[in-house]
mmCIF file of C-alpha atoms and ligand atoms in Angstrom:
data_model
loop_
_atom_site.group_PDB
_atom_site.id
_atom_site.type_symbol
_atom_site.label_atom_id
_atom_site.label_comp_id
_atom_site.label_asym_id
_atom_site.label_seq_id
_atom_site.Cartn_x
_atom_site.Cartn_y
_atom_site.Cartn_z
ATOM 1 C CA UNK A 274 2.614 19.619 11.460
ATOM 2 C CA UNK A 275 4.175 19.990 14.870
ATOM 3 C CA UNK A 276 7.426 18.665 16.196
ATOM 4 C CA UNK A 277 7.773 17.876 19.854
ATOM 5 C CA UNK A 278 10.934 16.684 21.516
ATOM 6 C CA UNK A 279 10.910 14.047 24.204
ATOM 7 C CA UNK A 280 13.884 13.484 26.412
ATOM 8 C CA UNK A 281 15.141 9.932 26.246
ATOM 9 C CA UNK A 282 15.501 8.165 29.595
ATOM 10 C CA UNK A 283 19.268 8.200 29.506
ATOM 11 C CA UNK A 284 19.068 11.935 29.014
ATOM 12 C CA UNK A 285 21.745 11.865 26.354
ATOM 13 C CA UNK A 286 19.789 12.207 23.190
ATOM 14 C CA UNK A 287 16.654 13.883 22.046
ATOM 15 C CA UNK A 288 14.226 11.690 20.177
ATOM 16 C CA UNK A 289 11.993 13.709 17.923
ATOM 17 C CA UNK A 290 8.337 12.775 18.105
ATOM 18 C CA UNK A 291 6.148 14.088 15.346
ATOM 19 C CA UNK A 292 2.666 15.181 16.215
ATOM 20 C CA UNK A 293 0.088 15.784 13.598
ATOM 21 C CA UNK A 294 -3.282 17.411 13.315
ATOM 22 C CA UNK A 295 -6.059 15.032 12.247
ATOM 23 C CA UNK A 296 -7.368 17.550 9.730
ATOM 24 C CA UNK A 297 -4.259 17.648 7.531
ATOM 25 C CA UNK A 298 -3.775 15.815 4.266
ATOM 26 C CA UNK A 299 -2.532 12.405 5.373
ATOM 27 C CA UNK A 300 -1.041 9.750 3.142
ATOM 28 C CA UNK A 301 -1.810 6.334 4.637
ATOM 29 C CA UNK A 302 0.754 4.583 2.436
ATOM 30 C CA UNK A 303 4.531 4.386 2.768
ATOM 31 C CA UNK A 304 4.503 2.811 6.229
ATOM 32 C CA UNK A 305 7.353 0.637 7.376
ATOM 33 C CA UNK A 306 5.096 -1.833 9.157
ATOM 34 C CA UNK A 307 1.900 -3.427 7.974
ATOM 35 C CA UNK A 308 -0.399 -3.334 10.999
ATOM 36 C CA UNK A 309 1.007 -0.588 13.160
ATOM 37 C CA UNK A 310 -1.031 2.578 12.744
ATOM 38 C CA UNK A 311 0.435 5.595 11.052
ATOM 39 C CA UNK A 312 -0.982 7.770 13.796
ATOM 40 C CA UNK A 313 -3.144 7.442 16.876
ATOM 41 C CA UNK A 314 -4.797 9.513 19.542
ATOM 42 C CA UNK A 315 -6.605 8.858 22.788
ATOM 43 C CA UNK A 316 -9.141 10.878 24.735
ATOM 44 C CA UNK A 317 -11.285 10.592 27.814
ATOM 45 C CA UNK A 318 -14.766 9.521 26.829
ATOM 46 C CA UNK A 319 -16.140 11.972 29.354
ATOM 47 C CA UNK A 320 -14.695 14.817 27.328
ATOM 48 C CA UNK A 321 -15.869 13.569 23.929
ATOM 49 C CA UNK A 322 -18.593 15.861 22.664
ATOM 50 C CA UNK A 323 -19.579 13.983 19.526
ATOM 51 C CA UNK A 324 -19.316 10.263 18.642
ATOM 52 C CA UNK A 325 -18.932 11.201 14.996
ATOM 53 C CA UNK A 326 -15.899 11.196 12.745
ATOM 54 C CA UNK A 327 -15.887 12.392 9.181
ATOM 55 C CA UNK A 328 -13.207 12.753 6.557
ATOM 56 C CA UNK A 329 -12.499 12.745 2.857
ATOM 57 C CA UNK A 330 -10.854 9.672 1.428
ATOM 58 C CA UNK A 331 -9.246 8.905 -1.939
ATOM 59 C CA UNK A 332 -7.731 5.653 -3.173
ATOM 60 C CA UNK A 333 -7.277 3.274 -6.090
ATOM 61 C CA UNK A 334 -6.324 0.456 -3.736
ATOM 62 C CA UNK A 335 -8.958 -2.282 -3.415
ATOM 63 C CA UNK A 336 -7.920 -3.539 0.005
ATOM 64 C CA UNK A 337 -6.495 -2.174 3.220
ATOM 65 C CA UNK A 338 -7.183 -0.644 6.599
ATOM 66 C CA UNK A 339 -8.536 2.861 6.963
ATOM 67 C CA UNK A 340 -9.640 3.615 10.478
ATOM 68 C CA UNK A 341 -9.625 1.936 13.878
ATOM 69 C CA UNK A 342 -11.190 2.833 17.199
ATOM 70 C CA UNK A 343 -11.472 1.150 20.584
ATOM 71 C CA UNK A 344 -12.506 1.533 24.197
ATOM 72 C CA UNK A 345 -11.666 -0.438 27.354
ATOM 73 C CA UNK A 346 -8.006 -0.712 26.343
ATOM 74 C CA UNK A 347 -8.935 -2.553 23.183
ATOM 75 C CA UNK A 348 -11.459 -4.990 24.591
ATOM 76 C CA UNK A 349 -14.149 -3.315 22.458
ATOM 77 C CA UNK A 350 -12.903 -2.353 19.018
ATOM 78 C CA UNK A 351 -13.980 -1.194 15.597
ATOM 79 C CA UNK A 352 -12.223 -1.352 12.207
ATOM 80 C CA UNK A 353 -13.120 0.199 8.871
ATOM 81 C CA UNK A 354 -11.326 -1.299 5.888
ATOM 82 C CA UNK A 355 -11.822 -1.818 2.171
ATOM 83 C CA UNK A 356 -12.216 -5.178 0.480
ATOM 84 C CA UNK A 357 -12.691 -5.300 -3.295
ATOM 85 C CA UNK A 358 -12.934 -1.524 -2.974
ATOM 86 C CA UNK A 359 -16.069 -1.816 -0.811
ATOM 87 C CA UNK A 360 -16.173 -0.578 2.801
ATOM 88 C CA UNK A 361 -16.170 -3.259 5.468
ATOM 89 C CA UNK A 362 -16.780 -2.761 9.161
ATOM 90 C CA UNK A 363 -15.669 -5.244 11.801
ATOM 91 C CA UNK A 364 -16.555 -4.891 15.446
ATOM 92 C CA UNK A 365 -15.424 -6.889 18.452
ATOM 93 C CA UNK A 366 -17.430 -6.405 21.614
ATOM 94 C CA UNK A 367 -18.118 -8.636 24.597
ATOM 95 C CA UNK A 368 -16.905 -11.782 22.804
ATOM 96 C CA UNK A 369 -19.053 -11.099 19.762
ATOM 97 C CA UNK A 370 -17.460 -10.482 16.377
ATOM 98 C CA UNK A 371 -19.345 -8.775 13.607
ATOM 99 C CA UNK A 372 -18.316 -8.195 9.996
ATOM 100 C CA UNK A 373 -20.435 -6.197 7.549
ATOM 101 C CA UNK A 374 -19.518 -5.114 4.047
ATOM 102 C CA UNK A 375 -21.498 -2.846 1.758
ATOM 103 C CA UNK A 376 -21.872 0.372 -0.112
ATOM 104 C CA UNK A 377 -20.250 1.620 -3.284
ATOM 105 C CA UNK A 378 -16.753 0.836 -4.469
ATOM 106 C CA UNK A 379 -14.555 3.622 -3.193
ATOM 107 C CA UNK A 380 -11.337 2.794 -5.058
ATOM 108 C CA UNK A 381 -11.997 4.977 -8.069
ATOM 109 C CA UNK A 382 -9.355 7.626 -7.387
ATOM 110 C CA UNK A 383 -11.759 10.429 -6.545
ATOM 111 C CA UNK A 384 -12.388 12.003 -3.159
ATOM 112 C CA UNK A 385 -15.304 10.613 -1.164
ATOM 113 C CA UNK A 386 -16.799 11.963 2.000
ATOM 114 C CA UNK A 387 -17.126 9.369 4.765
ATOM 115 C CA UNK A 388 -18.838 9.736 8.087
ATOM 116 C CA UNK A 389 -18.910 7.202 10.906
ATOM 117 C CA UNK A 390 -21.006 7.620 13.976
ATOM 118 C CA UNK A 391 -22.217 5.722 16.944
ATOM 119 C CA UNK A 392 -25.950 5.878 17.610
ATOM 120 C CA UNK A 393 -26.645 3.848 20.726
ATOM 121 C CA UNK A 394 -26.413 0.187 19.741
ATOM 122 C CA UNK A 395 -25.747 1.050 16.083
ATOM 123 C CA UNK A 396 -22.736 2.125 14.091
ATOM 124 C CA UNK A 397 -23.671 4.102 11.003
ATOM 125 C CA UNK A 398 -21.454 4.629 7.952
ATOM 126 C CA UNK A 399 -22.387 7.387 5.551
ATOM 127 C CA UNK A 400 -20.710 7.804 2.199
ATOM 128 C CA UNK A 401 -21.138 11.003 0.252
ATOM 129 C CA UNK A 402 -23.966 11.963 2.633
ATOM 130 C CA UNK A 403 -25.909 8.762 2.075
ATOM 131 C CA UNK A 404 -26.314 6.112 4.773
ATOM 132 C CA UNK A 405 -24.690 2.973 3.345
ATOM 133 C CA UNK A 406 -24.112 0.701 6.347
ATOM 134 C CA UNK A 407 -25.892 0.360 9.662
ATOM 135 C CA UNK A 408 -24.496 -2.184 12.064
ATOM 136 C CA UNK A 409 -26.489 -3.033 15.160
ATOM 137 C CA UNK A 410 -25.213 -5.057 18.094
ATOM 138 C CA UNK A 411 -26.759 -6.005 21.360
ATOM 139 C CA UNK A 412 -25.655 -8.368 24.082
ATOM 140 C CA UNK A 413 -26.586 -8.716 27.715
ATOM 141 C CA UNK A 414 -22.873 -8.487 28.429
ATOM 142 C CA UNK A 415 -22.403 -5.049 26.929
ATOM 143 C CA UNK A 416 -22.694 -2.059 29.149
ATOM 144 C CA UNK A 417 -23.603 1.208 27.611
ATOM 145 C CA UNK A 418 -21.890 3.338 30.198
ATOM 146 C CA UNK A 419 -19.241 5.249 28.315
ATOM 147 C CA UNK A 420 -16.362 5.766 30.669
ATOM 148 C CA UNK A 421 -12.621 5.495 30.385
ATOM 149 C CA UNK A 422 -10.604 6.184 27.283
ATOM 150 C CA UNK A 423 -11.342 6.015 23.602
ATOM 151 C CA UNK A 424 -8.464 5.459 21.190
ATOM 152 C CA UNK A 425 -8.426 6.112 17.463
ATOM 153 C CA UNK A 426 -5.873 5.089 14.871
ATOM 154 C CA UNK A 427 -5.369 5.612 11.146
ATOM 155 C CA UNK A 428 -3.810 3.067 8.815
ATOM 156 C CA UNK A 429 -3.449 0.306 11.400
ATOM 157 C CA UNK A 430 -4.800 -1.334 14.538
ATOM 158 C CA UNK A 431 -3.940 -1.055 18.211
ATOM 159 C CA UNK A 432 -4.923 -4.646 19.014
ATOM 160 C CA UNK A 433 -3.672 -7.888 17.514
ATOM 161 C CA UNK A 434 -4.963 -8.379 13.978
ATOM 162 C CA UNK A 435 -5.628 -12.036 14.858
ATOM 163 C CA UNK A 436 -8.751 -10.773 16.577
ATOM 164 C CA UNK A 437 -10.307 -9.822 13.242
ATOM 165 C CA UNK A 438 -13.134 -12.011 12.080
ATOM 166 C CA UNK A 439 -12.265 -11.584 8.418
ATOM 167 C CA UNK A 440 -8.561 -11.084 7.704
ATOM 168 C CA UNK A 441 -7.401 -8.676 5.032
ATOM 169 C CA UNK A 442 -4.209 -7.224 3.644
ATOM 170 C CA UNK A 443 -3.729 -4.033 5.703
ATOM 171 C CA UNK A 444 -1.559 -1.977 3.379
ATOM 172 C CA UNK A 445 -3.525 0.958 2.040
ATOM 173 C CA UNK A 446 -2.299 3.349 -0.592
ATOM 174 C CA UNK A 447 -4.757 6.144 0.148
ATOM 175 C CA UNK A 448 -5.043 9.743 1.246
ATOM 176 C CA UNK A 449 -7.263 11.325 3.845
ATOM 177 C CA UNK A 450 -8.013 15.008 4.263
ATOM 178 C CA UNK A 451 -10.295 17.359 6.161
ATOM 179 C CA UNK A 452 -10.708 14.859 8.993
ATOM 180 C CA UNK A 453 -12.719 15.572 12.091
ATOM 181 C CA UNK A 454 -12.344 12.830 14.669
ATOM 182 C CA UNK A 455 -14.884 12.880 17.504
ATOM 183 C CA UNK A 456 -14.398 16.631 17.269
ATOM 184 C CA UNK A 457 -11.085 16.268 19.100
ATOM 185 C CA UNK A 458 -8.708 19.146 18.706
ATOM 186 C CA UNK A 459 -5.634 17.467 20.226
ATOM 187 C CA UNK A 460 -2.706 16.390 18.047
ATOM 188 C CA UNK A 461 -2.101 12.779 17.063
ATOM 189 C CA UNK A 462 1.002 10.747 17.815
ATOM 190 C CA UNK A 463 2.694 9.267 14.758
ATOM 191 C CA UNK A 464 4.634 6.080 14.072
ATOM 192 C CA UNK A 465 8.102 6.580 15.587
ATOM 193 C CA UNK A 466 9.996 6.769 12.292
ATOM 194 C CA UNK A 467 7.208 8.430 10.370
ATOM 195 C CA UNK A 468 8.062 10.806 7.568
ATOM 196 C CA UNK A 469 5.302 12.712 5.846
ATOM 197 C CA UNK A 470 4.594 11.672 2.268
ATOM 198 C CA UNK A 471 2.863 13.884 -0.172
ATOM 199 C CA UNK A 472 -0.445 13.069 -1.760
ATOM 200 C CA UNK A 473 -0.350 13.599 -5.497
ATOM 201 C CA UNK A 474 -2.870 16.240 -6.575
ATOM 202 C CA UNK A 475 -4.317 13.830 -9.113
ATOM 203 C CA UNK A 476 -3.747 10.120 -9.401
ATOM 204 C CA UNK A 477 -4.048 7.407 -11.998
ATOM 205 C CA UNK A 478 -3.918 3.639 -11.769
ATOM 206 C CA UNK A 479 -0.488 2.076 -11.441
ATOM 207 C CA UNK A 480 2.453 1.588 -9.117
ATOM 208 C CA UNK A 481 4.729 4.574 -8.742
ATOM 209 C CA UNK A 482 8.464 4.166 -8.191
ATOM 210 C CA UNK A 483 10.132 7.493 -7.321
ATOM 211 C CA UNK A 484 13.600 6.019 -7.901
ATOM 212 C CA UNK A 485 14.571 4.984 -4.410
ATOM 213 C CA UNK A 486 13.703 1.365 -3.940
ATOM 214 C CA UNK A 487 12.333 -1.901 -5.221
ATOM 215 C CA UNK A 488 9.713 -4.569 -4.706
ATOM 216 C CA UNK A 489 10.728 -8.174 -4.238
ATOM 217 C CA UNK A 490 8.767 -11.326 -4.987
ATOM 218 C CA UNK A 491 9.617 -14.961 -4.624
ATOM 219 C CA UNK A 492 8.500 -16.475 -7.930
ATOM 220 C CA UNK A 493 7.137 -19.531 -6.127
ATOM 221 C CA UNK A 494 4.398 -17.210 -4.755
ATOM 222 C CA UNK A 495 3.447 -16.026 -8.259
ATOM 223 C CA UNK A 496 1.311 -17.671 -10.956
ATOM 224 C CA UNK A 497 3.118 -20.799 -12.112
ATOM 225 C CA UNK A 498 4.123 -22.551 -15.300
ATOM 226 C CA UNK A 499 1.125 -23.919 -17.191
ATOM 227 C CA UNK A 500 2.701 -25.449 -20.274
ATOM 228 C CA UNK A 501 6.337 -25.840 -21.136
ATOM 229 C CA UNK A 502 6.011 -24.314 -24.605
ATOM 230 C CA UNK A 503 4.310 -21.157 -23.340
ATOM 231 C CA UNK A 504 6.593 -20.841 -20.325
ATOM 232 C CA UNK A 505 6.061 -17.866 -18.051
ATOM 233 C CA UNK A 506 5.056 -14.464 -19.375
ATOM 234 C CA UNK A 507 5.594 -11.186 -17.541
ATOM 235 C CA UNK A 508 3.954 -8.184 -19.188
ATOM 236 C CA UNK A 509 4.474 -4.643 -17.962
ATOM 237 C CA UNK A 510 2.679 -1.536 -19.187
ATOM 238 C CA UNK A 511 3.751 1.914 -18.158
ATOM 239 C CA UNK A 512 6.277 4.667 -18.614
ATOM 240 C CA UNK A 513 9.556 4.529 -16.781
ATOM 241 C CA UNK A 514 13.319 4.603 -16.978
ATOM 242 C CA UNK A 515 15.935 2.600 -15.116
ATOM 243 C CA UNK A 516 15.925 -1.108 -14.405
ATOM 244 C CA UNK A 517 12.442 -2.470 -14.822
ATOM 245 C CA UNK A 518 13.055 -5.844 -13.277
ATOM 246 C CA UNK A 519 15.691 -8.328 -12.325
ATOM 247 C CA UNK A 520 15.667 -12.064 -11.878
ATOM 248 C CA UNK A 521 18.112 -13.656 -9.517
ATOM 249 C CA UNK A 522 18.976 -17.108 -8.305
ATOM 250 C CA UNK A 523 22.140 -18.479 -6.789
ATOM 251 C CA UNK A 524 23.845 -18.955 -10.147
ATOM 252 C CA UNK A 525 22.516 -16.249 -12.414
ATOM 253 C CA UNK A 526 21.283 -12.720 -12.549
ATOM 254 C CA UNK A 527 19.366 -11.095 -15.330
ATOM 255 C CA UNK A 528 18.504 -7.398 -15.594
ATOM 256 C CA UNK A 529 15.938 -5.864 -17.888
ATOM 257 C CA UNK A 530 16.847 -3.752 -19.726
ATOM 258 C CA UNK A 531 20.234 -5.392 -20.017
ATOM 259 C CA UNK A 532 23.303 -3.381 -20.975
ATOM 260 C CA UNK A 533 23.016 -4.717 -24.487
ATOM 261 C CA UNK A 534 19.505 -3.367 -24.822
ATOM 262 C CA UNK A 535 20.536 -0.054 -23.415
ATOM 263 C CA UNK A 536 23.207 0.238 -26.054
ATOM 264 C CA UNK A 537 21.174 -0.501 -29.105
ATOM 265 C CA UNK A 538 18.080 1.043 -27.612
ATOM 266 C CA UNK A 539 16.013 -1.721 -29.064
ATOM 267 C CA UNK A 540 13.501 -0.982 -26.379
ATOM 268 C CA UNK A 541 11.741 2.272 -26.015
ATOM 269 C CA UNK A 542 11.801 2.184 -22.261
ATOM 270 C CA UNK A 543 13.540 5.488 -21.853
ATOM 271 C CA UNK A 544 10.926 7.448 -23.664
ATOM 272 C CA UNK A 545 10.187 9.706 -20.803
ATOM 273 C CA UNK A 546 13.729 10.854 -20.344
ATOM 274 C CA UNK A 547 13.912 11.784 -23.966
ATOM 275 C CA UNK A 548 10.597 13.461 -24.388
ATOM 276 C CA UNK A 549 10.547 15.036 -20.946
ATOM 277 C CA UNK A 550 6.808 14.645 -20.801
ATOM 278 C CA UNK A 551 4.651 12.208 -18.938
ATOM 279 C CA UNK A 552 1.634 11.870 -21.143
ATOM 280 C CA UNK A 553 0.044 8.470 -21.053
ATOM 281 C CA UNK A 554 0.723 8.359 -24.772
ATOM 282 C CA UNK A 555 4.278 7.489 -23.751
ATOM 283 C CA UNK A 556 3.133 4.188 -22.302
ATOM 284 C CA UNK A 557 5.280 1.266 -23.232
ATOM 285 C CA UNK A 558 4.499 -2.411 -23.155
ATOM 286 C CA UNK A 559 7.247 -4.846 -22.459
ATOM 287 C CA UNK A 560 6.969 -8.616 -22.399
ATOM 288 C CA UNK A 561 9.492 -10.955 -20.847
ATOM 289 C CA UNK A 562 8.981 -14.636 -21.584
ATOM 290 C CA UNK A 563 10.788 -17.384 -19.721
ATOM 291 C CA UNK A 564 11.178 -20.647 -21.595
ATOM 292 C CA UNK A 565 13.000 -23.746 -20.381
ATOM 293 C CA UNK A 566 16.452 -22.516 -21.447
ATOM 294 C CA UNK A 567 15.915 -18.992 -22.741
ATOM 295 C CA UNK A 568 14.581 -15.552 -21.962
ATOM 296 C CA UNK A 569 12.720 -13.562 -24.611
ATOM 297 C CA UNK A 570 12.069 -9.838 -24.600
ATOM 298 C CA UNK A 571 9.164 -8.738 -26.780
ATOM 299 C CA UNK A 572 9.527 -12.029 -28.629
ATOM 300 C CA UNK A 573 13.262 -11.787 -29.351
ATOM 301 C CA UNK A 574 15.636 -14.201 -27.672
ATOM 302 C CA UNK A 575 17.680 -12.255 -25.221
ATOM 303 C CA UNK A 576 19.489 -14.948 -23.314
ATOM 304 C CA UNK A 577 20.031 -18.609 -23.964
ATOM 305 C CA UNK A 578 21.655 -20.994 -21.525
ATOM 306 C CA UNK A 579 21.356 -24.751 -21.773
ATOM 307 C CA UNK A 580 22.698 -25.150 -18.234
ATOM 308 C CA UNK A 581 19.904 -23.193 -16.594
ATOM 309 C CA UNK A 582 16.356 -24.430 -16.391
ATOM 310 C CA UNK A 583 14.450 -21.175 -15.961
ATOM 311 C CA UNK A 584 11.074 -22.842 -15.565
ATOM 312 C CA UNK A 585 12.176 -25.081 -12.692
ATOM 313 C CA UNK A 586 13.843 -22.107 -11.089
ATOM 314 C CA UNK A 587 10.593 -20.188 -11.356
ATOM 315 C CA UNK A 588 8.676 -23.003 -9.691
ATOM 316 C CA UNK A 589 11.245 -23.582 -6.942
ATOM 317 C CA UNK A 590 11.398 -19.879 -6.193
ATOM 318 C CA UNK A 591 13.902 -17.291 -7.322
ATOM 319 C CA UNK A 592 13.921 -13.565 -6.639
ATOM 320 C CA UNK A 593 11.974 -11.347 -8.987
ATOM 321 C CA UNK A 594 12.499 -7.649 -8.284
ATOM 322 C CA UNK A 595 10.689 -4.742 -9.888
ATOM 323 C CA UNK A 596 12.529 -1.458 -9.726
ATOM 324 C CA UNK A 597 16.119 -2.491 -9.200
ATOM 325 C CA UNK A 598 18.562 -5.172 -8.220
ATOM 326 C CA UNK A 599 18.350 -6.723 -4.750
ATOM 327 C CA UNK A 600 21.441 -6.383 -2.633
ATOM 328 C CA UNK A 601 22.668 -3.184 -4.238
ATOM 329 C CA UNK A 602 24.017 -0.795 -1.638
ATOM 330 C CA UNK A 603 21.307 1.608 -0.620
ATOM 331 C CA UNK A 604 23.129 4.752 -1.558
ATOM 332 C CA UNK A 605 24.936 3.564 -4.654
ATOM 333 C CA UNK A 606 24.369 5.705 -7.731
ATOM 334 C CA UNK A 607 20.882 4.875 -8.745
ATOM 335 C CA UNK A 608 21.693 3.688 -12.256
ATOM 336 C CA UNK A 609 19.504 0.696 -11.640
ATOM 337 C CA UNK A 610 16.695 2.370 -9.834
ATOM 338 C CA UNK A 611 13.395 2.453 -11.599
ATOM 339 C CA UNK A 612 11.649 5.759 -11.841
ATOM 340 C CA UNK A 613 8.180 5.979 -13.251
ATOM 341 C CA UNK A 614 4.770 4.426 -13.312
ATOM 342 C CA UNK A 615 4.065 0.751 -13.910
ATOM 343 C CA UNK A 616 0.442 0.923 -14.886
ATOM 344 C CA UNK A 617 -0.135 -2.820 -15.019
ATOM 345 C CA UNK A 618 1.961 -5.870 -14.265
ATOM 346 C CA UNK A 619 0.602 -9.143 -15.558
ATOM 347 C CA UNK A 620 2.160 -12.506 -14.851
ATOM 348 C CA UNK A 621 0.580 -15.367 -16.772
ATOM 349 C CA UNK A 622 -2.185 -12.880 -17.545
ATOM 350 C CA UNK A 623 -2.969 -12.210 -13.874
ATOM 351 C CA UNK A 624 -2.796 -8.767 -12.318
ATOM 352 C CA UNK A 625 0.013 -8.525 -9.773
ATOM 353 C CA UNK A 626 -0.583 -6.497 -6.611
ATOM 354 C CA UNK A 627 2.639 -5.110 -5.167
ATOM 355 C CA UNK A 628 1.085 -5.232 -1.702
ATOM 356 C CA UNK A 629 1.480 -9.024 -1.973
ATOM 357 C CA UNK A 630 5.255 -8.795 -2.353
ATOM 358 C CA UNK A 631 7.426 -10.055 0.468
ATOM 359 C CA UNK A 632 9.351 -6.802 0.430
ATOM 360 C CA UNK A 633 8.263 -3.386 -0.771
ATOM 361 C CA UNK A 634 10.317 -0.239 -0.261
ATOM 362 C CA UNK A 635 8.355 2.408 1.612
ATOM 363 C CA UNK A 636 8.864 4.968 -1.165
ATOM 364 C CA UNK A 637 6.693 3.006 -3.603
ATOM 365 C CA UNK A 638 3.026 3.815 -4.076
ATOM 366 C CA UNK A 639 1.564 0.429 -4.860
ATOM 367 C CA UNK A 640 -1.751 1.579 -6.320
ATOM 368 C CA UNK A 641 -1.345 5.159 -7.496
ATOM 369 C CA UNK A 642 0.791 7.200 -9.840
ATOM 370 C CA UNK A 643 0.761 10.962 -10.187
ATOM 371 C CA UNK A 644 -1.533 11.740 -13.095
ATOM 372 C CA UNK A 645 0.542 14.692 -14.214
ATOM 373 C CA UNK A 646 3.941 16.322 -14.055
ATOM 374 C CA UNK A 647 6.002 13.337 -12.964
ATOM 375 C CA UNK A 648 9.154 15.194 -13.844
ATOM 376 C CA UNK A 649 8.337 18.159 -11.671
ATOM 377 C CA UNK A 650 7.564 15.925 -8.739
ATOM 378 C CA UNK A 651 10.579 13.709 -8.938
ATOM 379 C CA UNK A 652 13.393 15.696 -10.457
ATOM 380 C CA UNK A 653 15.118 18.052 -8.141
HETATM 381 C C1 NAG B 1007 -8.296 11.958 31.326
HETATM 382 O O1 NAG B 1007 -8.690 11.809 32.658
HETATM 383 C C2 NAG B 1007 -7.656 11.610 33.576
HETATM 384 C C3 NAG B 1007 -8.259 11.440 34.978
HETATM 385 O O2 NAG B 1007 -9.414 10.673 34.926
HETATM 386 C C4 NAG B 1007 -6.710 12.811 33.544
HETATM 387 O O3 NAG B 1007 -5.616 12.568 34.409
HETATM 388 C C5 NAG B 1007 -6.210 13.018 32.111
HETATM 389 O O4 NAG B 1007 -5.412 14.179 32.052
HETATM 390 C C6 NAG B 1007 -7.367 13.131 31.147
HETATM 391 N N1 NAG B 1007 -6.821 13.176 29.818
HETATM 392 C C7 NAG B 1007 -7.262 14.017 28.901
HETATM 393 C C8 NAG B 1007 -6.609 13.911 27.538
HETATM 394 O O5 NAG B 1007 -8.141 14.833 29.113
HETATM 395 C C1 NAG B 1008 -16.805 20.670 18.414
HETATM 396 O O1 NAG B 1008 -15.920 21.404 19.254
HETATM 397 C C2 NAG B 1008 -16.108 22.799 19.213
HETATM 398 C C3 NAG B 1008 -15.078 23.426 20.156
HETATM 399 O O2 NAG B 1008 -13.879 22.755 20.105
HETATM 400 C C4 NAG B 1008 -17.532 23.141 19.653
HETATM 401 O O3 NAG B 1008 -17.721 24.522 19.537
HETATM 402 C C5 NAG B 1008 -18.529 22.405 18.795
HETATM 403 O O4 NAG B 1008 -19.848 22.629 19.279
HETATM 404 C C6 NAG B 1008 -18.241 20.912 18.821
HETATM 405 N N1 NAG B 1008 -19.140 20.222 17.897
HETATM 406 C C7 NAG B 1008 -19.882 19.165 18.238
HETATM 407 C C8 NAG B 1008 -20.713 18.576 17.156
HETATM 408 O O5 NAG B 1008 -19.871 18.719 19.369
HETATM 409 C C1 NAG B 1009 11.256 -18.904 -2.357
HETATM 410 O O1 NAG B 1009 10.380 -19.726 -1.601
HETATM 411 C C2 NAG B 1009 10.761 -21.109 -1.621
HETATM 412 C C3 NAG B 1009 9.654 -21.870 -0.917
HETATM 413 O O2 NAG B 1009 9.274 -21.252 0.274
HETATM 414 C C4 NAG B 1009 12.112 -21.266 -0.962
HETATM 415 O O3 NAG B 1009 12.509 -22.614 -0.986
HETATM 416 C C5 NAG B 1009 13.131 -20.423 -1.732
HETATM 417 O O4 NAG B 1009 14.383 -20.482 -1.108
HETATM 418 C C6 NAG B 1009 12.673 -18.978 -1.817
HETATM 419 N N1 NAG B 1009 13.565 -18.262 -2.702
HETATM 420 C C7 NAG B 1009 14.067 -17.061 -2.428
HETATM 421 C C8 NAG B 1009 14.963 -16.468 -3.460
HETATM 422 O O5 NAG B 1009 13.831 -16.458 -1.398
#
């Protein structure tokens, strides 16, 4: 990694600009914006020796943006993304939009080798040395003279996402390594406030909270009440300590675990702290049930209030946070901060994707947890 310093126009302060080699291990997650690329580079087409890019890619995330390229200042563009774990290519060129999806599911948590190349009127995608997608395009408006600049970007796009033919959720919890991009040797420019994030050596399914932030949902965006007697069920599997979740509306706040639970340790949610190990055997399941006037934890009534209608609140929309309490000062002692791996979150039986939240702290890995040695990685 290389640090360059650019003089600000007023000459009074130095703004650090991080430059990065495209062949490093790059974590595409943890961005502060959804569509802005993590890093980008541009080159003169005349100096490009090979219209081929290849890299290794690892994810458990089913959907998100991987790689973007364009020419003519973005008038012709190319995007590689995943949808349902399967690679999808979209191309915009001379007022034609193309979208092609195919090949194996890549979101299995192991490294895959990807190669993309341009062969005349075709774009070819190879996965693990096997041609999986060939996209051909021809129009009497396209000119094949390659002049001007080519731009590449990772983890985002350089043109408006509204130009996509098939929209997707851009956030991608993935790592890239051993990249070779058009055989360019120049360094890439990174997002202005970019901070490098590590890639865990091995990953497993889940959402990892390192203890520095939360995810916020509006319950009106989540699966709704089906029957009054069954209410709303939130099930969480994983191993963690700290505040798992909190529910908040204008007139009440509920934390799980509550202080009462912490005292009598009725819940084995602090297993990890005690055992100091992170084996999956430590996994806990916790169920919160909302009924009309009560909240149940693992079937036991935890809170009862005849003045609050929890089910209407759920439908109207209250805040549901995983990993802490909204509004807590950022640097307050992190008594409430969740640390650990939430392997699965089910609401009304449906899998909840943290990428769908209306706020997610950049420290959270929405689709991957370290497979080993959580304590070593997070305790310092
Ligand atoms: C690209 O070409 C222009 C002139 O056409 C030149 O000024 C510029 O330095 C070149 N950039 C690179 C990265 O080679
Ligand atoms: C890539 O660039 C290196 C020099 O930077 C050159 O030796 C090599 O031939 C190039 N490879 C291709 C495929 O163009
Ligand atoms: C949740 O969304 C609903 C509908 O858009 C809105 O009325 C409500 O105020 C929101 N609640 C919160 C806590 O943001």
